[in-house]
XYZ file of C-alpha atoms in Angstrom:
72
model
C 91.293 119.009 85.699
C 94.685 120.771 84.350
C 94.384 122.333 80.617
C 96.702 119.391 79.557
C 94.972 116.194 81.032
C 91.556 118.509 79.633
C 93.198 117.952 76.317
C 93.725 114.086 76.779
C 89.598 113.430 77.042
C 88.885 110.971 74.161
C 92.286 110.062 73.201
C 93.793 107.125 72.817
C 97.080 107.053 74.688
C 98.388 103.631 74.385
C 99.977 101.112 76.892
C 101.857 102.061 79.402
C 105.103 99.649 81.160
C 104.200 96.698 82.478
C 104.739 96.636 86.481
C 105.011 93.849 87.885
C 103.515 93.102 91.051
C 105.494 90.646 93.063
C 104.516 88.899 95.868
C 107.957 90.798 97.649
C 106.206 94.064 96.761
C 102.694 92.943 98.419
C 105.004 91.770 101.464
C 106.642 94.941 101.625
C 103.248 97.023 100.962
C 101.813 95.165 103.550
C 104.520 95.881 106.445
C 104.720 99.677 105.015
C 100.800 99.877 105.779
C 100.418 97.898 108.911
C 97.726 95.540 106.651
C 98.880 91.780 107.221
C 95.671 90.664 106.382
C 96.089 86.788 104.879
C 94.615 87.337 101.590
C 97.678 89.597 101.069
C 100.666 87.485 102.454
C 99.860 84.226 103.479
C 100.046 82.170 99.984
C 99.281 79.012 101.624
C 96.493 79.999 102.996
C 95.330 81.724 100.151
C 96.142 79.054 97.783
C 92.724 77.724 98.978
C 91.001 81.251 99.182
C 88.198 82.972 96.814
C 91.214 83.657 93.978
C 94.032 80.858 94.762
C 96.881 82.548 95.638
C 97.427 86.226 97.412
C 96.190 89.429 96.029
C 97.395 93.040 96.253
C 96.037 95.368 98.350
C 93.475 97.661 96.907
C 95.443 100.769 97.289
C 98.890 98.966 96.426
C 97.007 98.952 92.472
C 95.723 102.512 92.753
C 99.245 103.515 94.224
C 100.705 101.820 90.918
C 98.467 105.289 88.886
C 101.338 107.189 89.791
C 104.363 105.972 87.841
C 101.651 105.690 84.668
C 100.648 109.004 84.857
C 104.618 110.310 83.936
C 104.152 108.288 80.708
C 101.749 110.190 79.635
């Protein structure tokens, strides 16, 4: 851990920018990784899955750290 994110521990840093997370970025996520899986891009299918409509991918939300981590 860098002396400056050491200094952050405990602090309250506030919200960062709201991204939104369209189902064109999950499409193009999902070509980009080779990961067509249908709980990602089929919505019609999913629309009758576990959470009713498509989901990111797991690492498409921990990709999404990055831009948060220049607010800081």
């Amino acid at each position: 851990m860098t002396a400056s994110f050491a200094s952050l521990v405990g602090a309250e840093l506030g919200p960062s920018s709201w991204i939104d997370v369209t189902q064109e970025r999950i499409d193009a996520f999902a070509e980009a990784t080779e990961d067509r899986q249908w709980i990602h891009v089929d919505a019609e299918r999913a629309a009758s899955g576990p959470f009713g409509s498509t989901i990111a991918h797991g690492y498409l939300t921990l990709s999404l750290v990055v831009p948060m981590l220049y607010e800081l």
